[in-house]
mmCIF file of C-alpha atoms in Angstrom:
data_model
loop_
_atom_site.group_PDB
_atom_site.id
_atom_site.type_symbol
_atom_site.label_atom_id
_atom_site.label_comp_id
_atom_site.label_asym_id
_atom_site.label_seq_id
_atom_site.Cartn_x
_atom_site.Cartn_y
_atom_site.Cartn_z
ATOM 1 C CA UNK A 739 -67.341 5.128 6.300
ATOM 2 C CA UNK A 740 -66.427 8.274 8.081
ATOM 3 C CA UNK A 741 -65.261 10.063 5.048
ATOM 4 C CA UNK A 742 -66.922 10.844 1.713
ATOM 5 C CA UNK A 743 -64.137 10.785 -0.936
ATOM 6 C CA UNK A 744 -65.362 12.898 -4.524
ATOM 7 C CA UNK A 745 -64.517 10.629 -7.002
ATOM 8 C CA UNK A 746 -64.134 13.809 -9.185
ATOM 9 C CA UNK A 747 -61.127 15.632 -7.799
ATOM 10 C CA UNK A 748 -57.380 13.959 -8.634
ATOM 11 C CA UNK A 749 -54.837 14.160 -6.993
ATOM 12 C CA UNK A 750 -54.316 17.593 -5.105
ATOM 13 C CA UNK A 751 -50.107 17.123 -4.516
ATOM 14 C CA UNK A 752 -49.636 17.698 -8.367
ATOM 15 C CA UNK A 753 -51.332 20.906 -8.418
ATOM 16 C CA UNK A 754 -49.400 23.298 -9.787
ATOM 17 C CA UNK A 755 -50.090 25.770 -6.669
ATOM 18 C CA UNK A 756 -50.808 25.632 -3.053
ATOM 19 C CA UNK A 757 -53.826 27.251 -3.306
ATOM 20 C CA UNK A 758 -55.103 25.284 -5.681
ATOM 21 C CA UNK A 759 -53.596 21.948 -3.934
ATOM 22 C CA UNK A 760 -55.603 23.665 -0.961
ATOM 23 C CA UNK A 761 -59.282 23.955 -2.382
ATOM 24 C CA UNK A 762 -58.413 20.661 -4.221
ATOM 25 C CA UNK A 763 -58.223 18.693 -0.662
ATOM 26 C CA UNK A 764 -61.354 20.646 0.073
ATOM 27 C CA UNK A 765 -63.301 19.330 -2.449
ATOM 28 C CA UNK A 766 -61.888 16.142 -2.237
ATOM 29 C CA UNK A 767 -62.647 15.324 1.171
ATOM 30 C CA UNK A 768 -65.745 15.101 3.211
ATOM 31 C CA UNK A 769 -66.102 13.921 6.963
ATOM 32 C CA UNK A 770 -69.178 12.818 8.152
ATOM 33 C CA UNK A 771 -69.184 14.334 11.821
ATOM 34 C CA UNK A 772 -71.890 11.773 12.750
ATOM 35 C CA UNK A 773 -69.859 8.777 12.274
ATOM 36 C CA UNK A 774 -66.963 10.325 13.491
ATOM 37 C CA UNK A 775 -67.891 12.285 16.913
ATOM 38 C CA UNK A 776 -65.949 10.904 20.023
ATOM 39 C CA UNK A 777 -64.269 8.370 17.988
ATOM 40 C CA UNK A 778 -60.142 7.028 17.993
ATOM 41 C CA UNK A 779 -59.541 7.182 14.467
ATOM 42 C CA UNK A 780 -56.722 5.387 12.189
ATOM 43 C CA UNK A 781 -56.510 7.096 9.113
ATOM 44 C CA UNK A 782 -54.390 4.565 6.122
ATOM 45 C CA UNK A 783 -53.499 6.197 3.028
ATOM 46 C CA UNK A 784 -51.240 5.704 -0.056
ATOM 47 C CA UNK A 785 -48.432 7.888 0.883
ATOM 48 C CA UNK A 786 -47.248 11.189 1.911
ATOM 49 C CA UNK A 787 -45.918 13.578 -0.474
ATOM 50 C CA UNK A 788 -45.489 17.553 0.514
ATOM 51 C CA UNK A 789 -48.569 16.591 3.463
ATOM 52 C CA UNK A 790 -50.978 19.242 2.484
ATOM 53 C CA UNK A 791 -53.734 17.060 2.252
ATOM 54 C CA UNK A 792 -53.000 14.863 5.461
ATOM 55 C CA UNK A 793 -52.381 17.830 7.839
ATOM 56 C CA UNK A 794 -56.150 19.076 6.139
ATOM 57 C CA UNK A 795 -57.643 15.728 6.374
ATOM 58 C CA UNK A 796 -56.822 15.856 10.177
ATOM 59 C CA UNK A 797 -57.890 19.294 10.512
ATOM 60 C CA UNK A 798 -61.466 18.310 8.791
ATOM 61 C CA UNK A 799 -61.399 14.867 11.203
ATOM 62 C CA UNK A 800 -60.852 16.453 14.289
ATOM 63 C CA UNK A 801 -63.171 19.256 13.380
ATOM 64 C CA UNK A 802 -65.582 16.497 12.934
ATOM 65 C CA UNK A 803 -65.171 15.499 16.015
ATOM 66 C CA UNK A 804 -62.394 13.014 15.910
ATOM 67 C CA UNK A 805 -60.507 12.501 19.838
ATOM 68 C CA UNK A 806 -57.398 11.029 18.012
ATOM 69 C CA UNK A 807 -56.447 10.431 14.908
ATOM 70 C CA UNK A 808 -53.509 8.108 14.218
ATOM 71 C CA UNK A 809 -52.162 8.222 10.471
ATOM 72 C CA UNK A 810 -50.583 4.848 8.899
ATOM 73 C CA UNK A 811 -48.930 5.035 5.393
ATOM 74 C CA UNK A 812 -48.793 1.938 3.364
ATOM 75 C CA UNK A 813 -45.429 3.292 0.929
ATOM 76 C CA UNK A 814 -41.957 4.475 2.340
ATOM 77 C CA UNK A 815 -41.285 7.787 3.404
ATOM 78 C CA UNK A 816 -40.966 10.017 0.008
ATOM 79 C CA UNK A 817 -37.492 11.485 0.134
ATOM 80 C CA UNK A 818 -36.617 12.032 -3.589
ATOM 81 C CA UNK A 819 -37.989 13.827 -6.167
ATOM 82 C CA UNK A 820 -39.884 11.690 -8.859
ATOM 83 C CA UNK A 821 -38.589 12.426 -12.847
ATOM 84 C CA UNK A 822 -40.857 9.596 -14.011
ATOM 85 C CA UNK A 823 -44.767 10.977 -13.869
ATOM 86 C CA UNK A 824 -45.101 12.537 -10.855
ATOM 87 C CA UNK A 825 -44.843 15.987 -10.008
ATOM 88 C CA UNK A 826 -42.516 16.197 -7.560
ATOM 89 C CA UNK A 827 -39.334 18.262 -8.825
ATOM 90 C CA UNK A 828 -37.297 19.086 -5.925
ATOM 91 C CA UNK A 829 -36.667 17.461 -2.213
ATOM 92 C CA UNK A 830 -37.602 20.528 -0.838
ATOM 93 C CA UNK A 831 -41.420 20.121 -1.563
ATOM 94 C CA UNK A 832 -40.806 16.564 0.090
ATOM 95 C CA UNK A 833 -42.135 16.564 3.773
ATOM 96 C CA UNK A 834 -40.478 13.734 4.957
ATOM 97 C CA UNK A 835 -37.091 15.218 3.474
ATOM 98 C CA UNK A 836 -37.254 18.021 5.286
ATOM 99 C CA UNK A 837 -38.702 16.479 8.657
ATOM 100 C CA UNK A 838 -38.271 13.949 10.958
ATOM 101 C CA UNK A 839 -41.148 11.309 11.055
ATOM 102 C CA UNK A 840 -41.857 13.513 14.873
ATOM 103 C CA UNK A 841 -41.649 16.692 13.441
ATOM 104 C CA UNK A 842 -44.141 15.501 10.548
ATOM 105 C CA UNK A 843 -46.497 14.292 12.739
ATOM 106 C CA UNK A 844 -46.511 17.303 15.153
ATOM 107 C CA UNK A 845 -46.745 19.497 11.756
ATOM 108 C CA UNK A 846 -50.024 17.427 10.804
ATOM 109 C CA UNK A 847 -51.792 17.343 13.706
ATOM 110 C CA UNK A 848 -51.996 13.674 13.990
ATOM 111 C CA UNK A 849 -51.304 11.545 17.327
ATOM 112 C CA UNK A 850 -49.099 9.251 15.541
ATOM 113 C CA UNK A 851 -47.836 8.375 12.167
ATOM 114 C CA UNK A 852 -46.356 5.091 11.004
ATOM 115 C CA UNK A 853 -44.658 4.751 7.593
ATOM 116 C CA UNK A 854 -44.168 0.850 6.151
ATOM 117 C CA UNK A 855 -40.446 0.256 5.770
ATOM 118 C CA UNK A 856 -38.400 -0.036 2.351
ATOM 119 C CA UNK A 857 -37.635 -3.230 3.082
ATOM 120 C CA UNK A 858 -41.553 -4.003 4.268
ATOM 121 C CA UNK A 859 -42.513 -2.685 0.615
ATOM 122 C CA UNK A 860 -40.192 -4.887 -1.128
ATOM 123 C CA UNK A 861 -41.638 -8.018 1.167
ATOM 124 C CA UNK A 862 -44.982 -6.990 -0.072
ATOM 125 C CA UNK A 863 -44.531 -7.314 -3.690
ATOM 126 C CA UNK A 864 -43.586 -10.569 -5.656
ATOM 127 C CA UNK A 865 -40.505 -9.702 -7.468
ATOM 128 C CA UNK A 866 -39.146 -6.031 -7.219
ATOM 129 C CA UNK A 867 -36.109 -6.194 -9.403
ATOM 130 C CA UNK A 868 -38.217 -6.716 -12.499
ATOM 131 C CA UNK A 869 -37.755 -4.311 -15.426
ATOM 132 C CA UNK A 870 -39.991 -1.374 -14.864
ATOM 133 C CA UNK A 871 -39.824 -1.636 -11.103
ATOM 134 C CA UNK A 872 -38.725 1.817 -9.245
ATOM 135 C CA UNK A 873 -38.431 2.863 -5.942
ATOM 136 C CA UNK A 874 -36.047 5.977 -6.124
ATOM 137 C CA UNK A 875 -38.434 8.619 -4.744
ATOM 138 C CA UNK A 876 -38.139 5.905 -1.684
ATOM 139 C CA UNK A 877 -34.459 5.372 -1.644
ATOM 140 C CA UNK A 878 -32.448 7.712 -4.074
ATOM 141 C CA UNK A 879 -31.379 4.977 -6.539
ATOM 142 C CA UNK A 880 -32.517 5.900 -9.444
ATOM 143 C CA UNK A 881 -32.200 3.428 -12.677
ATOM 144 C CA UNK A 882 -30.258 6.372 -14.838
ATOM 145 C CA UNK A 883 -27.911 8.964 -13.980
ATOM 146 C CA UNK A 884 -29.083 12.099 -13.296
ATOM 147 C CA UNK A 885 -27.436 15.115 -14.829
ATOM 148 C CA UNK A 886 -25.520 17.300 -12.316
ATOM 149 C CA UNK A 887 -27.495 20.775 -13.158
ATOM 150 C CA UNK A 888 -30.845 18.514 -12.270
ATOM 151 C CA UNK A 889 -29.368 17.227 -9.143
ATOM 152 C CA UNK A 890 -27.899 20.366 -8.021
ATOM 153 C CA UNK A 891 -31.507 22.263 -8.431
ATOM 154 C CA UNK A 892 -33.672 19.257 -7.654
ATOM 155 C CA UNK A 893 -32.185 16.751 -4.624
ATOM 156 C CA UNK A 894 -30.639 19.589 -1.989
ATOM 157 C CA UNK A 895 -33.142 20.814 0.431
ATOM 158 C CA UNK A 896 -32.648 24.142 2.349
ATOM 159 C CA UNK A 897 -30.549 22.753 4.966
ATOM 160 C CA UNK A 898 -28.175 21.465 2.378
ATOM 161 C CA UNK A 899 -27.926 24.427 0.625
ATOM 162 C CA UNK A 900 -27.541 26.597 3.644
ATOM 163 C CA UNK A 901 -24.410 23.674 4.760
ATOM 164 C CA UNK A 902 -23.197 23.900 1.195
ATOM 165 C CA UNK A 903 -22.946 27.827 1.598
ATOM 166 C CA UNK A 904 -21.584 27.692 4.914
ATOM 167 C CA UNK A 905 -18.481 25.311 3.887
ATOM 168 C CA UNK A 906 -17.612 27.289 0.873
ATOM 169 C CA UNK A 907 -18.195 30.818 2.933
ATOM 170 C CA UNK A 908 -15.497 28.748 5.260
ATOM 171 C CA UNK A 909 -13.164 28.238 2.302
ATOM 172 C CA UNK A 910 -13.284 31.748 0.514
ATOM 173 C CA UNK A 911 -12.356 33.002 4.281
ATOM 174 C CA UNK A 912 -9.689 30.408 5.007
ATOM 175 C CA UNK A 913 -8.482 31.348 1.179
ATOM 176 C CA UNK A 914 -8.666 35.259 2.185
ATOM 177 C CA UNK A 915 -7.275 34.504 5.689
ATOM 178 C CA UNK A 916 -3.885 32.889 4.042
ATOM 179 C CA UNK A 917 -2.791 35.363 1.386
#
């Protein structure tokens, strides 16, 4: 093992703070530069939610020592925000809503990152369409309607907000251009 995981710390993304998410990874996380001095690493883990603790992980790793380190993901990019126990209110704290899978990588540090597919996911597991079964911080479906106040605040990220502004700053001046 090249990493000594504390057993102690939970999960950092639902800290209600960056700073806090920040020492959180900190604790969490301990690379053993003797194991991992002048090696290639590939680095799997769970998912990727705002990617404060991957783009510290590969900090810590390559200050360790690491010559590459090559992150794999075993869920689907998280795009949506999650309503049903995990604190994740809005798309903009989403990375991979508000990156491309480049621009993510690049971001972290890493040399490469691979996500598993939706449709790889739903391979995986013996019957995904049983009661219970949810996948809309994957793919936006979500199994009840969400009120518009919640999706207004919650699903738009900055760039749709700044389009959203734009094409009604269009209107109000085509309006005002016409009277």
């Amino acid at each position: 093992d090249g990493i000594v995981k504390n057993r102690y710390v939970g999960r950092t993304f639902i800290q209600p703070t960056q700073a806090m998410r920040q020492l959180g990874i900190r604790l969490k996380l301990n690379p053993l530069p003797s194991v991992i001095r002048g090696k290639r690493l590939v680095v799997i883990d769970d998912s990727i939610v705002r990617g404060n603790t991957s783009k510290k992980l590969i900090e810590m790793l390559r200050a360790a020592g690491a010559t590459e380190v090559h992150l794999r993901i075993v869920s689907p990019e998280v795009l949506w925000p999650c309503f049903y126990g995990i604190d994740t209110d809005t798309r903009d704290q989403l990375i991979a809503a508000n990156m491309t899978n480049a621009e993510m990588c690049e971001w972290m540090g890493a040399d490469s990152l691979a996500f598993i597919s939706l449709q790889g996911l739903r391979d995986s597991l013996p019957d995904v369409r049983t009661p219970g079964y949810c996948e809309a911080c994957f793919s936006g479906d979500y199994p009840v309607e969400i009120p518009s106040y919640t999706a207004r605040n919650s699903f738009m990220t900055k760039a749709d907000f700044a389009e959203q502004y734009a094409r009604e700053a269009a209107e109000v001046e085509k309006t005002q251009i016409s009277v």
